[in-house]
PDB file of C-alpha atoms in Angstrom:
ATOM      1  CA  GLN A  17      51.128  88.605  64.031  1.00 89.00           C
ATOM      2  CA  VAL A  18      50.447  90.191  67.393  1.00 96.00           C
ATOM      3  CA  GLN A  19      52.898  91.716  69.851  1.00 97.00           C
ATOM      4  CA  LEU A  20      52.300  92.699  73.451  1.00 97.00           C
ATOM      5  CA  VAL A  21      54.881  95.086  74.882  1.00 96.00           C
ATOM      6  CA  GLU A  22      54.993  95.736  78.614  1.00 95.00           C
ATOM      7  CA  SER A  23      56.650  98.530  80.537  1.00 94.00           C
ATOM      8  CA  GLY A  24      56.731  99.983  84.014  1.00 96.00           C
ATOM      9  CA  GLY A  25      58.315  97.326  86.180  1.00 94.00           C
ATOM     10  CA  GLY A  26      61.176  97.976  88.555  1.00 97.00           C
ATOM     11  CA  LEU A  27      62.332  98.144  92.142  1.00 98.00           C
ATOM     12  CA  VAL A  28      60.143  99.847  94.730  1.00 98.00           C
ATOM     13  CA  GLN A  29      60.093 100.021  98.505  1.00 98.00           C
ATOM     14  CA  PRO A  30      57.268  98.439 100.506  1.00 98.00           C
ATOM     15  CA  GLY A  31      54.268 100.732 100.535  1.00 98.00           C
ATOM     16  CA  GLY A  32      55.245 102.257  97.217  1.00 98.00           C
ATOM     17  CA  SER A  33      53.486 102.318  93.873  1.00 98.00           C
ATOM     18  CA  LEU A  34      54.141 101.247  90.308  1.00 98.00           C
ATOM     19  CA  ARG A  35      52.121 101.429  87.125  1.00 98.00           C
ATOM     20  CA  LEU A  36      52.454  98.750  84.479  1.00 98.00           C
ATOM     21  CA  SER A  37      51.429  99.299  80.870  1.00 98.00           C
ATOM     22  CA  CYS A  38      50.930  96.825  78.038  1.00 98.00           C
ATOM     23  CA  GLY A  39      50.224  97.789  74.449  1.00 98.00           C
ATOM     24  CA  ALA A  40      49.035  95.386  71.766  1.00 98.00           C
ATOM     25  CA  SER A  41      49.934  95.843  68.107  1.00 96.00           C
ATOM     26  CA  GLY A  42      49.902  93.917  64.877  1.00 96.00           C
ATOM     27  CA  ARG A  43      47.099  92.028  63.189  1.00 94.00           C
ATOM     28  CA  ILE A  44      44.157  92.776  65.487  1.00 96.00           C
ATOM     29  CA  PHE A  45      40.469  92.649  64.669  1.00 96.00           C
ATOM     30  CA  ARG A  46      39.137  92.686  68.207  1.00 96.00           C
ATOM     31  CA  ILE A  47      40.585  92.436  71.713  1.00 97.00           C
ATOM     32  CA  ASN A  48      38.403  90.721  74.289  1.00 96.00           C
ATOM     33  CA  THR A  49      39.523  90.260  77.875  1.00 97.00           C
ATOM     34  CA  MET A  50      42.925  91.657  78.868  1.00 98.00           C
ATOM     35  CA  GLY A  51      44.702  90.862  82.067  1.00 98.00           C
ATOM     36  CA  TRP A  52      47.797  90.703  84.190  1.00 98.00           C
ATOM     37  CA  TYR A  53      49.328  87.554  85.616  1.00 98.00           C
ATOM     38  CA  ARG A  54      52.377  87.067  87.793  1.00 98.00           C
ATOM     39  CA  GLN A  55      54.821  84.286  88.462  1.00 98.00           C
ATOM     40  CA  THR A  56      57.551  83.590  90.991  1.00 97.00           C
ATOM     41  CA  PRO A  57      60.189  80.849  90.732  1.00 94.00           C
ATOM     42  CA  GLY A  58      58.777  77.406  91.380  1.00 94.00           C
ATOM     43  CA  LYS A  59      55.172  78.545  91.314  1.00 95.00           C
ATOM     44  CA  GLN A  60      52.452  78.538  88.696  1.00 96.00           C
ATOM     45  CA  ARG A  61      51.498  81.710  86.924  1.00 97.00           C
ATOM     46  CA  GLU A  62      48.522  83.276  88.697  1.00 97.00           C
ATOM     47  CA  LEU A  63      45.891  85.758  87.653  1.00 98.00           C
ATOM     48  CA  VAL A  64      46.278  89.180  89.245  1.00 98.00           C
ATOM     49  CA  ALA A  65      43.508  91.102  87.499  1.00 98.00           C
ATOM     50  CA  ALA A  66      41.474  91.006  84.308  1.00 98.00           C
ATOM     51  CA  ILE A  67      39.199  93.415  82.475  1.00 98.00           C
ATOM     52  CA  THR A  68      36.679  92.892  79.702  1.00 97.00           C
ATOM     53  CA  SER A  69      36.283  95.145  76.692  1.00 95.00           C
ATOM     54  CA  GLY A  70      33.256  96.612  78.421  1.00 94.00           C
ATOM     55  CA  GLY A  71      35.237  97.506  81.512  1.00 94.00           C
ATOM     56  CA  SER A  72      34.170  94.801  83.972  1.00 97.00           C
ATOM     57  CA  SER A  73      37.083  93.726  86.134  1.00 97.00           C
ATOM     58  CA  ASN A  74      38.025  91.080  88.641  1.00 97.00           C
ATOM     59  CA  TYR A  75      40.968  90.736  90.996  1.00 98.00           C
ATOM     60  CA  ALA A  76      42.854  88.160  92.970  1.00 98.00           C
ATOM     61  CA  ASP A  77      41.910  88.394  96.641  1.00 98.00           C
ATOM     62  CA  SER A  78      45.519  89.220  97.533  1.00 97.00           C
ATOM     63  CA  VAL A  79      45.472  92.471  95.554  1.00 98.00           C
ATOM     64  CA  LYS A  80      41.910  93.706  96.048  1.00 98.00           C
ATOM     65  CA  GLY A  81      41.832  97.278  97.277  1.00 97.00           C
ATOM     66  CA  ARG A  82      45.483  97.855  96.315  1.00 98.00           C
ATOM     67  CA  PHE A  83      45.649  97.232  92.557  1.00 98.00           C
ATOM     68  CA  THR A  84      43.492  98.752  89.819  1.00 98.00           C
ATOM     69  CA  ILE A  85      43.268  97.474  86.263  1.00 98.00           C
ATOM     70  CA  SER A  86      42.118  99.719  83.430  1.00 98.00           C
ATOM     71  CA  ARG A  87      42.271  99.787  79.651  1.00 97.00           C
ATOM     72  CA  ASP A  88      42.193 102.203  76.761  1.00 97.00           C
ATOM     73  CA  ASN A  89      40.438 100.419  73.923  1.00 96.00           C
ATOM     74  CA  ALA A  90      41.411 103.090  71.391  1.00 95.00           C
ATOM     75  CA  LYS A  91      45.074 102.451  72.158  1.00 96.00           C
ATOM     76  CA  ASN A  92      44.788  98.673  72.647  1.00 97.00           C
ATOM     77  CA  THR A  93      46.471  99.181  75.997  1.00 98.00           C
ATOM     78  CA  VAL A  94      45.900  97.787  79.469  1.00 98.00           C
ATOM     79  CA  TYR A  95      47.279  99.239  82.685  1.00 98.00           C
ATOM     80  CA  LEU A  96      47.837  97.970  86.201  1.00 98.00           C
ATOM     81  CA  GLN A  97      48.135 100.567  88.949  1.00 98.00           C
ATOM     82  CA  MET A  98      49.758  98.925  91.952  1.00 98.00           C
ATOM     83  CA  ASN A  99      49.624 100.743  95.289  1.00 98.00           C
ATOM     84  CA  SER A 100      50.641  99.767  98.821  1.00 98.00           C
ATOM     85  CA  LEU A 101      53.045  97.230  97.393  1.00 98.00           C
ATOM     86  CA  LYS A 102      54.256  94.411  99.604  1.00 98.00           C
ATOM     87  CA  PRO A 103      57.341  92.196  99.347  1.00 97.00           C
ATOM     88  CA  GLU A 104      55.057  89.280  98.454  1.00 97.00           C
ATOM     89  CA  ASP A 105      54.023  91.164  95.295  1.00 98.00           C
ATOM     90  CA  THR A 106      57.537  90.569  93.956  1.00 98.00           C
ATOM     91  CA  ALA A 107      57.230  88.584  90.727  1.00 98.00           C
ATOM     92  CA  VAL A 108      57.490  88.709  86.979  1.00 98.00           C
ATOM     93  CA  TYR A 109      54.280  90.265  85.702  1.00 98.00           C
ATOM     94  CA  TYR A 110      52.888  89.154  82.357  1.00 98.00           C
ATOM     95  CA  CYS A 111      50.312  90.890  80.212  1.00 98.00           C
ATOM     96  CA  ASN A 112      47.669  88.737  78.539  1.00 98.00           C
ATOM     97  CA  ALA A 113      45.218  89.622  75.801  1.00 98.00           C
ATOM     98  CA  ASN A 114      42.591  87.455  74.141  1.00 97.00           C
ATOM     99  CA  ILE A 115      42.492  88.562  70.539  1.00 97.00           C
ATOM    100  CA  GLU A 116      40.625  87.834  67.341  1.00 96.00           C
ATOM    101  CA  THR A 117      43.113  88.526  64.559  1.00 95.00           C
ATOM    102  CA  THR A 118      40.481  88.552  61.812  1.00 93.00           C
ATOM    103  CA  ARG A 119      36.695  88.749  61.573  1.00 92.00           C
ATOM    104  CA  TYR A 120      36.547  84.978  61.086  1.00 93.00           C
ATOM    105  CA  SER A 121      39.166  83.792  63.564  1.00 91.00           C
ATOM    106  CA  ILE A 122      38.667  82.372  67.023  1.00 94.00           C
ATOM    107  CA  THR A 123      39.926  84.174  70.104  1.00 95.00           C
ATOM    108  CA  GLN A 124      43.537  83.353  70.888  1.00 96.00           C
ATOM    109  CA  PRO A 125      45.586  84.201  73.986  1.00 97.00           C
ATOM    110  CA  PHE A 126      48.700  86.303  73.505  1.00 97.00           C
ATOM    111  CA  TRP A 127      51.353  87.080  76.120  1.00 97.00           C
ATOM    112  CA  GLY A 128      53.865  89.801  76.770  1.00 97.00           C
ATOM    113  CA  GLN A 129      57.496  89.085  77.532  1.00 96.00           C
ATOM    114  CA  GLY A 130      57.137  89.811  81.244  1.00 96.00           C
ATOM    115  CA  THR A 131      58.376  92.637  83.430  1.00 97.00           C
ATOM    116  CA  GLN A 132      60.056  92.236  86.798  1.00 97.00           C
ATOM    117  CA  VAL A 133      58.521  93.899  89.838  1.00 98.00           C
ATOM    118  CA  THR A 134      60.631  93.810  92.986  1.00 98.00           C
ATOM    119  CA  VAL A 135      59.343  95.152  96.288  1.00 98.00           C
ATOM    120  CA  SER A 136      62.169  95.480  98.769  1.00 97.00           C
ATOM    121  CA  SER A 137      63.696  97.910 101.196  1.00 95.00           C
TER     122      SER A 137
END
């Protein structure tokens, strides 16, 4: 099937930076939109940023101007550069990719296992 593997989370002080990476592998015909979501205990998972295969991106208002999403289509990888981090950015971050596994299949959402980002002094 398809696997999404994330890396790059950790503990950082307020104002610091982190870069998350997520690589997709397995049975992949085409990857459409890729994105990053985050979730804190007791809250719904929310979209942080998303990027199409053509490079168009959108962001949650809370991260605009601080986070940048990018992707390398040749490597089936999406990145999230997070700058000027705030304590309220603390969450588990999940990678999402909408993938066609064969020429004839519909697009399906796949998720990474999640990576913890903690912003604290």
